[in-house]
PDB file of C-alpha atoms in Angstrom:
ATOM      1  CA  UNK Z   3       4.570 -44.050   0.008  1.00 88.00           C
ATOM      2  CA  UNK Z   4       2.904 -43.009  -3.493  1.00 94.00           C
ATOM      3  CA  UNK Z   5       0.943 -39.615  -2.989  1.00 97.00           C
ATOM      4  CA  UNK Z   6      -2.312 -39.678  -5.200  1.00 97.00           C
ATOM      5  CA  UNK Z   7      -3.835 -36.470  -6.215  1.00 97.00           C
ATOM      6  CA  UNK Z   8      -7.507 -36.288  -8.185  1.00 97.00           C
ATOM      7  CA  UNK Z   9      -8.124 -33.405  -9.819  1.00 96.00           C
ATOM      8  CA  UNK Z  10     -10.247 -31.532 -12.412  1.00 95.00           C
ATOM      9  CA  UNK Z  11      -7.952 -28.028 -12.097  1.00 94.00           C
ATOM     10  CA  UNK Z  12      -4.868 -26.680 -12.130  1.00 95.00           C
ATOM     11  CA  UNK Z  13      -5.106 -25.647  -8.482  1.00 95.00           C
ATOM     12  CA  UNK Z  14      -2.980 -29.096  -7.692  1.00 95.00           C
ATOM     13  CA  UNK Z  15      -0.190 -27.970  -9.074  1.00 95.00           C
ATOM     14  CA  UNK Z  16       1.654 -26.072  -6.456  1.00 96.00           C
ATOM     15  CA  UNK Z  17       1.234 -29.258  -3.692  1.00 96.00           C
ATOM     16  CA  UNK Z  18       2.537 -31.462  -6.378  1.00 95.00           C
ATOM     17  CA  UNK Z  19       5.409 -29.613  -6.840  1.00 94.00           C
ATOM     18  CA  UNK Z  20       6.477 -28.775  -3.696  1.00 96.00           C
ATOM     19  CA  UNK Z  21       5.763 -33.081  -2.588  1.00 95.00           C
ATOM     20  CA  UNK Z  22       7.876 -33.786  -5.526  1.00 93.00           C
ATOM     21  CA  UNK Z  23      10.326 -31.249  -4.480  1.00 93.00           C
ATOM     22  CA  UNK Z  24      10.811 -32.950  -1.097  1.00 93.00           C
ATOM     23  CA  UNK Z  25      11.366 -36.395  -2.705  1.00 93.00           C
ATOM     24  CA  UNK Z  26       7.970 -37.731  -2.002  1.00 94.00           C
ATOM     25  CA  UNK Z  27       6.289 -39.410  -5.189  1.00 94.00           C
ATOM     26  CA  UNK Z  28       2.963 -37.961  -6.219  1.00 95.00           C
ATOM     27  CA  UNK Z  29       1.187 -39.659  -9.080  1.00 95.00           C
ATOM     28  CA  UNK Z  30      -1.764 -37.682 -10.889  1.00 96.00           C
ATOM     29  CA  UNK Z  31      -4.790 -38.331 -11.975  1.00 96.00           C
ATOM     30  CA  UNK Z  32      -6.103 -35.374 -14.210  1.00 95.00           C
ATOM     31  CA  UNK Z  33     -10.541 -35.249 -15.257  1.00 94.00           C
ATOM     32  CA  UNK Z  34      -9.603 -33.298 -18.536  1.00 90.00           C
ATOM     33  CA  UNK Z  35     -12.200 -29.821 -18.260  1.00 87.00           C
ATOM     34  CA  UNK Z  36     -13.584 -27.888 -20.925  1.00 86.00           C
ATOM     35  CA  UNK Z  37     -10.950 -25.498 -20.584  1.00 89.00           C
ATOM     36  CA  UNK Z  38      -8.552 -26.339 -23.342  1.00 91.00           C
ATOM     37  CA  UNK Z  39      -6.272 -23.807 -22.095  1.00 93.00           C
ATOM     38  CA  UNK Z  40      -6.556 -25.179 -18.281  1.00 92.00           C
ATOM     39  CA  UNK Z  41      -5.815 -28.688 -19.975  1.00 90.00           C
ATOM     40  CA  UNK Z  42      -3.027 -28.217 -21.695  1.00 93.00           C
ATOM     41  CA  UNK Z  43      -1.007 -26.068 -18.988  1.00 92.00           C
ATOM     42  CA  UNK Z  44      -1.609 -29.059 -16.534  1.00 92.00           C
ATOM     43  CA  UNK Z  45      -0.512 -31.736 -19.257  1.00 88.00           C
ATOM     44  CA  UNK Z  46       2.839 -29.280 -19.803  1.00 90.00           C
ATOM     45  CA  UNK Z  47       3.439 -28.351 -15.924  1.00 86.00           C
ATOM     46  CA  UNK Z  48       2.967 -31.817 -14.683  1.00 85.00           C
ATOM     47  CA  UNK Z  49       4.671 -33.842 -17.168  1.00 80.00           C
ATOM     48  CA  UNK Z  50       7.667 -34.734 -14.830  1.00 82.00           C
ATOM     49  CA  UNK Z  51       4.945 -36.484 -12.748  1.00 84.00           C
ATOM     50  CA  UNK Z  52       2.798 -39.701 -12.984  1.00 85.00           C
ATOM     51  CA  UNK Z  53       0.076 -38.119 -14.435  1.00 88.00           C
ATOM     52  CA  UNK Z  54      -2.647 -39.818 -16.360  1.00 89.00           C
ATOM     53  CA  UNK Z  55      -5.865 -37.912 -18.212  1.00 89.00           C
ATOM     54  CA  UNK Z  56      -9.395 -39.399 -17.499  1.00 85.00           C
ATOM     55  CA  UNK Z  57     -12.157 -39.123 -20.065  1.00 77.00           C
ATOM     56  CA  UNK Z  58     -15.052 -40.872 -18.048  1.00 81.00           C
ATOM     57  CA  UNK Z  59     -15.500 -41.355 -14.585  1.00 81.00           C
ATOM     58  CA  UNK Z  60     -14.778 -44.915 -14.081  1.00 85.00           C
ATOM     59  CA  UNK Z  61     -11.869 -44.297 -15.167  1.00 92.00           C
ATOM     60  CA  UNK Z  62     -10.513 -42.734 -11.496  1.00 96.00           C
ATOM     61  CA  UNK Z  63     -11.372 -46.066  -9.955  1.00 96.00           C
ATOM     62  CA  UNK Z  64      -9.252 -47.888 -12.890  1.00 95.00           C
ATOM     63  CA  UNK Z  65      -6.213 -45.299 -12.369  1.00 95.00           C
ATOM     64  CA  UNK Z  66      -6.506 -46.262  -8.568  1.00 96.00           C
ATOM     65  CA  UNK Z  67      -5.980 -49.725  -8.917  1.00 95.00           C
ATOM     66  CA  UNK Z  68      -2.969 -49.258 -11.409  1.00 95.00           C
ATOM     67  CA  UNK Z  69      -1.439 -47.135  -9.342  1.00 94.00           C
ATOM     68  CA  UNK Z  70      -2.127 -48.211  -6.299  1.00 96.00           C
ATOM     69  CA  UNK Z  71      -1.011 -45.002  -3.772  1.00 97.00           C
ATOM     70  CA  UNK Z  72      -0.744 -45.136   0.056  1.00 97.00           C
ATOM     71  CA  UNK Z  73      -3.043 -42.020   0.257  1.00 98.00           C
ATOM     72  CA  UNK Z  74      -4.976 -39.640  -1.948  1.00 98.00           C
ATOM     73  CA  UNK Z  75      -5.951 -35.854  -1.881  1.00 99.00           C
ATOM     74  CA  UNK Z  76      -8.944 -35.088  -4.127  1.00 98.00           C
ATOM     75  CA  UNK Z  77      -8.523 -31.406  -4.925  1.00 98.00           C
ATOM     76  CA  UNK Z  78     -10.634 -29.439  -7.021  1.00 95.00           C
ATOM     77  CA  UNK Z  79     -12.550 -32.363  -8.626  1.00 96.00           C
ATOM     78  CA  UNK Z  80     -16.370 -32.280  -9.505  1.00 94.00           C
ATOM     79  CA  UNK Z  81     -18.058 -35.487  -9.308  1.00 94.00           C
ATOM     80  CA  UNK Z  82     -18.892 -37.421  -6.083  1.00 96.00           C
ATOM     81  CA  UNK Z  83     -16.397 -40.557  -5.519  1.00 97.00           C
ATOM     82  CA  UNK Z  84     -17.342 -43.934  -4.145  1.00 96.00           C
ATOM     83  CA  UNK Z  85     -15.694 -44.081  -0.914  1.00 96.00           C
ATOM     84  CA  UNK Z  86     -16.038 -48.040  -0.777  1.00 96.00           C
ATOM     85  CA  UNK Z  87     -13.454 -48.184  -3.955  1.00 96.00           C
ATOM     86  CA  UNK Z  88     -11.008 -46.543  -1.579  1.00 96.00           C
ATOM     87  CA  UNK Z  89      -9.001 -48.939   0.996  1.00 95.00           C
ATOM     88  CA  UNK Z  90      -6.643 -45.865   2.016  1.00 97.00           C
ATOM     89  CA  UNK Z  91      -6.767 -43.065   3.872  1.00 98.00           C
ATOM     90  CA  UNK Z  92      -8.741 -40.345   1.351  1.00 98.00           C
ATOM     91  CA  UNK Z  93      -9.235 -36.452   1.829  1.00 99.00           C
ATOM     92  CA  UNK Z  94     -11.168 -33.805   0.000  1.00 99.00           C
ATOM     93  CA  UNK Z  95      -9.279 -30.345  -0.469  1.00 99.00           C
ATOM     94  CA  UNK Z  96     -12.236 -27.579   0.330  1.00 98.00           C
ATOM     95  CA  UNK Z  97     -11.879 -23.506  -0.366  1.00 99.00           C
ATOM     96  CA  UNK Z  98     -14.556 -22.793   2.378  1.00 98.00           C
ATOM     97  CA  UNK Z  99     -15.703 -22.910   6.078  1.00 98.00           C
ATOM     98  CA  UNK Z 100     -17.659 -26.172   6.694  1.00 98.00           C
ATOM     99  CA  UNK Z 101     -20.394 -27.215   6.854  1.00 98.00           C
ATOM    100  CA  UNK Z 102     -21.337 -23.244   6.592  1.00 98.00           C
ATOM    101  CA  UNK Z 103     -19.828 -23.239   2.769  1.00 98.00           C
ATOM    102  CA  UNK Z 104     -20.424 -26.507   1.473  1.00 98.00           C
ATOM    103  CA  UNK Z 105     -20.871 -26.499  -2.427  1.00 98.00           C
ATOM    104  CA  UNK Z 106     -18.730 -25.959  -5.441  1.00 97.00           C
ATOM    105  CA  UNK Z 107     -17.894 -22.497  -5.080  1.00 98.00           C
ATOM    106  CA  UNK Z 108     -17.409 -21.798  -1.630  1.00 98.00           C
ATOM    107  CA  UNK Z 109     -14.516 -18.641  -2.630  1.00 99.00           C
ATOM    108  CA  UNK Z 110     -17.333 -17.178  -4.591  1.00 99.00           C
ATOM    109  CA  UNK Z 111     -20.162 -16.767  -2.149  1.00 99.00           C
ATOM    110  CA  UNK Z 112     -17.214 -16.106   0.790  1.00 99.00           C
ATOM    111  CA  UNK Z 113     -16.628 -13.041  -0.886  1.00 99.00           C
ATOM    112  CA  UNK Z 114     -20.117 -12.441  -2.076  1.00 99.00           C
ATOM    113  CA  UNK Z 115     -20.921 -12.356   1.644  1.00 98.00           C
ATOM    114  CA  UNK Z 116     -18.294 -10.310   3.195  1.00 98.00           C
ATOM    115  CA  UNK Z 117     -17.039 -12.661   5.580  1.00 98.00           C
ATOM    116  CA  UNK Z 118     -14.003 -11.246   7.113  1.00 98.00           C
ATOM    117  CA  UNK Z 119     -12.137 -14.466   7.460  1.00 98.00           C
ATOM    118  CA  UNK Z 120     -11.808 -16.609   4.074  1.00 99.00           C
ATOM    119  CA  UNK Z 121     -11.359 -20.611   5.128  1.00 99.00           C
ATOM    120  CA  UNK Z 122      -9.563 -23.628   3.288  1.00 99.00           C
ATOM    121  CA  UNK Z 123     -10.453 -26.713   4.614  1.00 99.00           C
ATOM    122  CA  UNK Z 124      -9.278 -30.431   4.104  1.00 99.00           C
ATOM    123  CA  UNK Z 125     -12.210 -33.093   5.364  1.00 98.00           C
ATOM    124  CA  UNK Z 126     -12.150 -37.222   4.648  1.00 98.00           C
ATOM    125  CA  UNK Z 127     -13.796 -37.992   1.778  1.00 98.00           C
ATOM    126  CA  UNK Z 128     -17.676 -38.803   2.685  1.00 97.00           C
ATOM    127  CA  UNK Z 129     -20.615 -40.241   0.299  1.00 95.00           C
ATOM    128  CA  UNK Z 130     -21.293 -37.041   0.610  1.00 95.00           C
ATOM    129  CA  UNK Z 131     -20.335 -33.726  -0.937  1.00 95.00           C
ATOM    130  CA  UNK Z 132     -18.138 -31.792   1.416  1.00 96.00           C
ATOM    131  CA  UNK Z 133     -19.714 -33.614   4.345  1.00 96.00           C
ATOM    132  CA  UNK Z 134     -16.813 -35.789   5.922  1.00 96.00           C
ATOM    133  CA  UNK Z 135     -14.879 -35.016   9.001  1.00 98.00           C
ATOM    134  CA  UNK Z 136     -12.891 -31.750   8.916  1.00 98.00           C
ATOM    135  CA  UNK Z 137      -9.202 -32.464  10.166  1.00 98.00           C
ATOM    136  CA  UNK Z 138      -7.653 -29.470   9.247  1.00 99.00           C
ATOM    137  CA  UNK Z 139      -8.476 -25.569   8.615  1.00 98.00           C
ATOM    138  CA  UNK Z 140      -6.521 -22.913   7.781  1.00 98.00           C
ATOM    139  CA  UNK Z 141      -8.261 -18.810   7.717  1.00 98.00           C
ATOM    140  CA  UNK Z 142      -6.758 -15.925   5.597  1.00 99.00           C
ATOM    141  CA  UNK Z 143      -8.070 -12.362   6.733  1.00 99.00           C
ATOM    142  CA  UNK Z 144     -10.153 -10.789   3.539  1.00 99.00           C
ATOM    143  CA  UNK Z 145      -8.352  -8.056   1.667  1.00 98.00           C
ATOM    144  CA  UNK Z 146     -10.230  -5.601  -0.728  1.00 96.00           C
ATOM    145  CA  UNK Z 147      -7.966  -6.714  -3.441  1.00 96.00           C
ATOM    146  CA  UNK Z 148      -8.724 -10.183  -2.945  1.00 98.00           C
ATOM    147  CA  UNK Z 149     -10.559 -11.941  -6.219  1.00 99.00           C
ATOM    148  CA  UNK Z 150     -11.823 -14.976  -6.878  1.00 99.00           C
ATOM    149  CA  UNK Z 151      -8.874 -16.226  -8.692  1.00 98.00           C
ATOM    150  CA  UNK Z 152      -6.432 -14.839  -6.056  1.00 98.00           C
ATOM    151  CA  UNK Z 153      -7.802 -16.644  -3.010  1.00 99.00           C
ATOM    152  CA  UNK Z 154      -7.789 -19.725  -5.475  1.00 98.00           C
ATOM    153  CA  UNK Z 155      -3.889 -19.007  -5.843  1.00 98.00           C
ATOM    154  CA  UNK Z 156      -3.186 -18.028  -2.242  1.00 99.00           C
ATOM    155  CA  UNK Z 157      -5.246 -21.572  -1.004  1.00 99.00           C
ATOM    156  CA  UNK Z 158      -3.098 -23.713  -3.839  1.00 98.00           C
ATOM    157  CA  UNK Z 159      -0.125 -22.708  -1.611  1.00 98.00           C
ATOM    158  CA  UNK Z 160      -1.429 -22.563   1.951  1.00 98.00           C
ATOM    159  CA  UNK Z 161      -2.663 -26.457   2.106  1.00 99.00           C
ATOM    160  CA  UNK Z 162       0.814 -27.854   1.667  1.00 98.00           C
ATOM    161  CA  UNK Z 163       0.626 -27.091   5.649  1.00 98.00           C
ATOM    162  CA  UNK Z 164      -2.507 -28.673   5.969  1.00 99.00           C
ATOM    163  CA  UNK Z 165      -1.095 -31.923   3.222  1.00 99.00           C
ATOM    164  CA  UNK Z 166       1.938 -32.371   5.530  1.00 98.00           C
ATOM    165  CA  UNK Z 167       0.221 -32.725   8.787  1.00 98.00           C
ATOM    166  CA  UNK Z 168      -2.122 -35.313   7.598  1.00 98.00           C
ATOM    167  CA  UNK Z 169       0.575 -36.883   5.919  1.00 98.00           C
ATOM    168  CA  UNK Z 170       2.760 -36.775   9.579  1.00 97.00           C
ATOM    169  CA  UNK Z 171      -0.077 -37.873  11.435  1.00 97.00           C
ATOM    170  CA  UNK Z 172      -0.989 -41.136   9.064  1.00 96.00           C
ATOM    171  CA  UNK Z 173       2.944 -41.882   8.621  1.00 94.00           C
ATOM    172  CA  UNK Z 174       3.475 -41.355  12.360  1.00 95.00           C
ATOM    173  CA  UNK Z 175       0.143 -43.357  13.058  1.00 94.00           C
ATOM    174  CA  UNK Z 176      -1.511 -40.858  14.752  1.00 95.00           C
ATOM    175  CA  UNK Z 177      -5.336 -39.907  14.870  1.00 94.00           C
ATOM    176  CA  UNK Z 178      -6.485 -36.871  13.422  1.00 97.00           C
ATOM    177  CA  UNK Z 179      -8.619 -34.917  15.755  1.00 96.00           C
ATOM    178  CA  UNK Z 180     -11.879 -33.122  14.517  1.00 96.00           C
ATOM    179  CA  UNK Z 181     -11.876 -29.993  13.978  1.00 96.00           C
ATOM    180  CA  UNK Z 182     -15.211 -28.007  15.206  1.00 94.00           C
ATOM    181  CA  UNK Z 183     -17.759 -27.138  12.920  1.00 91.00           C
ATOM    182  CA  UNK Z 184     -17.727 -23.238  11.459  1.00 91.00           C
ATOM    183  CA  UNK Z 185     -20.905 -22.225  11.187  1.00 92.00           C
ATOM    184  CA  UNK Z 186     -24.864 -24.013  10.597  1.00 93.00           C
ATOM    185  CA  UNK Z 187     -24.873 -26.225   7.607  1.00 93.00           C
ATOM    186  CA  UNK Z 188     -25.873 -24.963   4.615  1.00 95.00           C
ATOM    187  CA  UNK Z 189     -25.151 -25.805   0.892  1.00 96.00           C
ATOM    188  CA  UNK Z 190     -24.394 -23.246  -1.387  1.00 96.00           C
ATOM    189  CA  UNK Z 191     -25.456 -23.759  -5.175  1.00 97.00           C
ATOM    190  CA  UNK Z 192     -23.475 -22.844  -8.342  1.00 97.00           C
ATOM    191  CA  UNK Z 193     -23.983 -19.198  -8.793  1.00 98.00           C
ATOM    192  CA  UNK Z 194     -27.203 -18.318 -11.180  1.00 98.00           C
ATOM    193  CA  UNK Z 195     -27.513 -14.956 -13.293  1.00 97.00           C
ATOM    194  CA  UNK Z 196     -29.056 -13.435 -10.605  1.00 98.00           C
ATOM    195  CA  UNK Z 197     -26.167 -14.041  -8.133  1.00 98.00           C
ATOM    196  CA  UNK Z 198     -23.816 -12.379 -10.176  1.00 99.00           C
ATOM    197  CA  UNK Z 199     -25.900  -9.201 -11.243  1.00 98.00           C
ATOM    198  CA  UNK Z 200     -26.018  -5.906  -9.246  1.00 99.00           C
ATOM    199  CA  UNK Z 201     -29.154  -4.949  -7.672  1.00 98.00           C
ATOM    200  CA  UNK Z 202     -28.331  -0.878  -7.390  1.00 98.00           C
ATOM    201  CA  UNK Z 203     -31.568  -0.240  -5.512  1.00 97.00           C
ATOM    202  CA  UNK Z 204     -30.643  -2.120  -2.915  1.00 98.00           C
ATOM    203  CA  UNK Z 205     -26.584  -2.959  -2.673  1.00 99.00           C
ATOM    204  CA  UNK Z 206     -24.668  -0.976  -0.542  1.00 99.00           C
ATOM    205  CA  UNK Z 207     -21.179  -0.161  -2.129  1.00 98.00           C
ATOM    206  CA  UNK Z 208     -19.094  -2.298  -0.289  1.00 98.00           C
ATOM    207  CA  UNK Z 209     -21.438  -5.668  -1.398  1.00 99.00           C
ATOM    208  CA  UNK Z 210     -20.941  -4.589  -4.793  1.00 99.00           C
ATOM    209  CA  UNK Z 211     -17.608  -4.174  -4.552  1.00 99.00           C
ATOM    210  CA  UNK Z 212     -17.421  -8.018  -2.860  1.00 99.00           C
ATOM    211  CA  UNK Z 213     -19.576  -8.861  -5.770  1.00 99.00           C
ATOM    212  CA  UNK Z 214     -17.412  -7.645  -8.453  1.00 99.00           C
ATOM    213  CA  UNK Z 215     -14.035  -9.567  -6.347  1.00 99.00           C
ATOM    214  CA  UNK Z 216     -16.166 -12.399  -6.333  1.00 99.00           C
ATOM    215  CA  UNK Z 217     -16.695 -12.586 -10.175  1.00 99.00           C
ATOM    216  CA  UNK Z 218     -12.891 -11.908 -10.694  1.00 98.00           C
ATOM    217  CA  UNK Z 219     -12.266 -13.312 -13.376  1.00 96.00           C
ATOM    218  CA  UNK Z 220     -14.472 -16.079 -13.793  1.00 96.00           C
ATOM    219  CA  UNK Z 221     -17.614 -14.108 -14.903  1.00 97.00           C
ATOM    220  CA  UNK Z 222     -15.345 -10.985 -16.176  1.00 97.00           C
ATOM    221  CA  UNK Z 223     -17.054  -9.116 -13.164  1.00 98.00           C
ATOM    222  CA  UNK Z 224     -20.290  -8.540 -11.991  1.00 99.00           C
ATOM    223  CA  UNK Z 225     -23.487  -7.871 -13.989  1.00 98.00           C
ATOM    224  CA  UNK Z 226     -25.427  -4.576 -14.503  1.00 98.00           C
ATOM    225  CA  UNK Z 227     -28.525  -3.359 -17.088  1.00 96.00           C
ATOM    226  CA  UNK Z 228     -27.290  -0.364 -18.999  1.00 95.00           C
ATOM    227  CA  UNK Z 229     -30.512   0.852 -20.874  1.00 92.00           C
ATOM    228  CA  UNK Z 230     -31.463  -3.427 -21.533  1.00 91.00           C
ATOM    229  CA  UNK Z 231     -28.101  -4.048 -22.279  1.00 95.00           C
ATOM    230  CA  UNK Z 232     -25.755  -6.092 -20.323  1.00 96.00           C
ATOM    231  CA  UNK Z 233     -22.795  -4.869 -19.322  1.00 97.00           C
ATOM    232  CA  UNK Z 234     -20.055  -6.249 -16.286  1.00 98.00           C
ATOM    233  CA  UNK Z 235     -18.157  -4.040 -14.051  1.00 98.00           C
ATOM    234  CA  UNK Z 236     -14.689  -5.876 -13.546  1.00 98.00           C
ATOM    235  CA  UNK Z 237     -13.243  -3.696 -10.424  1.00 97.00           C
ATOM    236  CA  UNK Z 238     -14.766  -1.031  -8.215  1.00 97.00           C
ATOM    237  CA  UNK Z 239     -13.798   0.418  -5.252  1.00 96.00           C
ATOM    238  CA  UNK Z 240     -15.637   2.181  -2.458  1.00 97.00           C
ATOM    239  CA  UNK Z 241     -14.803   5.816  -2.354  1.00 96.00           C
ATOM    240  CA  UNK Z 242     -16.198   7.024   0.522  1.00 94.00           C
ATOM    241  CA  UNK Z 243     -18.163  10.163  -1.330  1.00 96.00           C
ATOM    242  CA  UNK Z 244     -21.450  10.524  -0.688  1.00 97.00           C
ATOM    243  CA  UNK Z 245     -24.603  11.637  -3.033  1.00 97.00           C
ATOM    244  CA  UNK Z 246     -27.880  12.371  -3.035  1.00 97.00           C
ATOM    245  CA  UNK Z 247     -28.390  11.120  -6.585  1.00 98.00           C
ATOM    246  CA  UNK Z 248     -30.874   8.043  -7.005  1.00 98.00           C
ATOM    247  CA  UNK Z 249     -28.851   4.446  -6.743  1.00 98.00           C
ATOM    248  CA  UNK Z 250     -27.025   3.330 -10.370  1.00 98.00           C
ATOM    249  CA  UNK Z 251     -26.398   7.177 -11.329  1.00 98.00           C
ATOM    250  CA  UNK Z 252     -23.391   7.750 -13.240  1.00 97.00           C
ATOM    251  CA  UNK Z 253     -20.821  10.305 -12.699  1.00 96.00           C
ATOM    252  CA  UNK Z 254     -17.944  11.415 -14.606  1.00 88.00           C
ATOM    253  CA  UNK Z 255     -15.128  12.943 -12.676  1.00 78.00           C
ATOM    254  CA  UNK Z 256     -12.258  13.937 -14.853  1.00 83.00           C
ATOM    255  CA  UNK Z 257     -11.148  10.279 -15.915  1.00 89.00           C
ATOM    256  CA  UNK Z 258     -12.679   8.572 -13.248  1.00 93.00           C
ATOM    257  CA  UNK Z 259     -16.429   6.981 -13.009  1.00 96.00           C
ATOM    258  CA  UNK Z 260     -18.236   6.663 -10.181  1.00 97.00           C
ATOM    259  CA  UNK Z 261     -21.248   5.368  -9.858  1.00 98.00           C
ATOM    260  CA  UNK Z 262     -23.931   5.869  -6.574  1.00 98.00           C
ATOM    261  CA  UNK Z 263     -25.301   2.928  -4.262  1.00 98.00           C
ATOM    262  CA  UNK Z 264     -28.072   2.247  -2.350  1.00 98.00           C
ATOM    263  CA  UNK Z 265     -26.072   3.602   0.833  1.00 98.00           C
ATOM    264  CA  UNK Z 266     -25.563   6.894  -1.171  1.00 98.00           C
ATOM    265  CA  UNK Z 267     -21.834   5.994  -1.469  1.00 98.00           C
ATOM    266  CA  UNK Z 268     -20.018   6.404  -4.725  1.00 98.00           C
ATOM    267  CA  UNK Z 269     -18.194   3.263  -6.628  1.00 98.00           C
ATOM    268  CA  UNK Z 270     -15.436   4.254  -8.148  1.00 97.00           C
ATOM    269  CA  UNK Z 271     -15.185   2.103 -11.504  1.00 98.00           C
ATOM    270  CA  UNK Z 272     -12.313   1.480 -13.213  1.00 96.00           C
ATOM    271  CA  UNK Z 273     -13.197  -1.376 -15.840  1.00 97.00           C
ATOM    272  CA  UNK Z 274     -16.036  -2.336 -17.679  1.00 98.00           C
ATOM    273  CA  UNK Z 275     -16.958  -4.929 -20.178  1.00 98.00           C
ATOM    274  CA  UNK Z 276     -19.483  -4.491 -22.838  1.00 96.00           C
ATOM    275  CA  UNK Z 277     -20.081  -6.670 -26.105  1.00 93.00           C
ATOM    276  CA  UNK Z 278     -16.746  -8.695 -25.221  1.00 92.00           C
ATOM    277  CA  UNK Z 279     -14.488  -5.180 -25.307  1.00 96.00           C
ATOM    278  CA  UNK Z 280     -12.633  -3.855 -22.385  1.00 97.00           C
ATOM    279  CA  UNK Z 281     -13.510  -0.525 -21.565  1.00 97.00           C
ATOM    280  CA  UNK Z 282     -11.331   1.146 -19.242  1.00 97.00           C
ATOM    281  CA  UNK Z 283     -12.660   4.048 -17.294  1.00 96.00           C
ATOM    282  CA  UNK Z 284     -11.565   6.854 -18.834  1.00 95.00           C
ATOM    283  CA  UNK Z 285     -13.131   5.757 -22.061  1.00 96.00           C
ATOM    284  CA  UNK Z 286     -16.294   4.866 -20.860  1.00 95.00           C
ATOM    285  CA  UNK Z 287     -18.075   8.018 -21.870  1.00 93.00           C
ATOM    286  CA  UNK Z 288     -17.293   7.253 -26.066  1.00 93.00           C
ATOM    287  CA  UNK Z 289     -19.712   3.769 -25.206  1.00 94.00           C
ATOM    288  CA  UNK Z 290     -22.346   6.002 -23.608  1.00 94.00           C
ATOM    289  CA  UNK Z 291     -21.448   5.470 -19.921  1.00 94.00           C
ATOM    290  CA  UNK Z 292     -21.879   8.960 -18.620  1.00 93.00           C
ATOM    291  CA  UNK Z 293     -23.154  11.554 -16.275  1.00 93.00           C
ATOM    292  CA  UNK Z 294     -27.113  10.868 -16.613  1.00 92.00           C
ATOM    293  CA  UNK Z 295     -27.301   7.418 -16.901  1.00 96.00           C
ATOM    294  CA  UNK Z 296     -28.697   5.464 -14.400  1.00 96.00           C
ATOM    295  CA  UNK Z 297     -27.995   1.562 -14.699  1.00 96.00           C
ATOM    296  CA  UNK Z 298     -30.901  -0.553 -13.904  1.00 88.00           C
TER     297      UNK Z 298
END
């Protein structure tokens, strides 16, 4: 049986390896991105594979009748499909607890929330976004080092489980039994500018610190006002040191920054970007990040 795989990302790329690996054949069909890097690392990684590069999207429909596979993962792909084109079993490849994280960035607003358990999820394919029938769910405890891009990594690996026993179930002939909803429904928009910025006067450290993880390294960190000028923090790290000063003070200890909360706990800051340069901690004083400045 031909193993389909629809994709917009390079996320794909560790299940089609390891299917390929175990002598299955997986043919590929790739929505080229704006992300000429992104396109050109799948075109070079998955050349030993079926793969063929869509420009509109009809074209997915006219790749499935070509190819013709005995079932499809969709997995990381942006546009709604027509389920009444497909005559095969068809599953959709989630990075979130559903229906509680439907959307197309469920890792971001996981972390953004500080939910202690991060979810992948594979559902059938609905007429709806992330709306189908969950048959399988697999949860990862959060870690404070945990990004954006890392869950994305640690997920590409995990749902060869989840592949492999929908794969043994439809092969076998076997139903696939529902798996209970996580959570009320809720759909969870593309992040705005106003998701990704830091509100000092109100965050607690530890939400800023899931902010800044969540922005790793898609938005080169979270957003802050540093006298009307924008600036990102790319890591922090709650340090457990308490002030009195107001929230968004800045602090210089030694080669460290810190910067207060809203909870009177200090950030500890350890990269910065401003005007497109990296600014590593210790350095941050020369660019006028210092003790007396409060960021807005």
């Amino acid at each position: 049986m031909t193993i389909g795989i629809i994709t917009s990302s390079d996320q794909f790329l560790s299940l089609a390896y390891t299917l390929a690996n175990n002598n299955l054949q997986v043919c590929i069909y790739y929505a080229q991105g704006q992300d000429a890097y992104v396109n050109q690392k799948v075109q070079a990684l998955a050349a030993r594979f079926q793969l063929v590069c869509g420009q509109q999207q009809e074209d997915v429909y006219n790749w499935l009748e070509q190819v013709k596979p005995g079932i499809v993962f969709v997995y990381g792909y942006p546009f709604l499909l027509d389920v009444a084109k497909f005559s095969i079993p068809v599953f959709n490849i989630h990075a979130g607890a559903l229906p509680a994280f439907r959307g197309p960035v469920p890792v971001f607003w996981q972390l953004k929330m500080g939910m202690p358990q991060l979810c992948l999820s594979i559902h059938v394919l609905s007429s709806r976004f992330d709306a189908g029938t969950v048959v399988w769910t697999k949860q990862i405890a959060d870690q404070p080092h945990y990004t954006y891009a890392l869950v994305h990594q640690i997920f590409s690996q995990l749902v060869v489980e989840g592949v492999y026993y929908i794969l043994n179930a439809v092969l076998s002939g076997k139903s696939l039994d529902p798996v209970p909803a996580q959570g009320k429904g809720a759909y969870q928009k593309r992040p705005q500018a106003k998701d990704v910025q830091i509100d000092w006067s109100r965050m607690p450290a530890k939400e800023i610190c899931n902010l800044i993880r969540a922005c790793n390294p898609w938005n080169k960190g979270a957003a802050a006002n540093m006298n009307n000028q924008q600036i990102k923090i790319m890591d922090g790290l709650v340090t457990g040191q308490t002030t009195t000063l107001p929230p968004g003070s800045v602090v210089n200890e030694g080669t460290q920054l810190w910067i207060a909360a809203a909870d009177g706990q200090f950030v500890q800051v350890n990269m910065l970007l401003l005007e497109d340069m990296f600014i590593p901690a210790y350095q941050a004083a020369y660019y006028g990040i210092k003790k007396g400045l409060i960021l807005q």
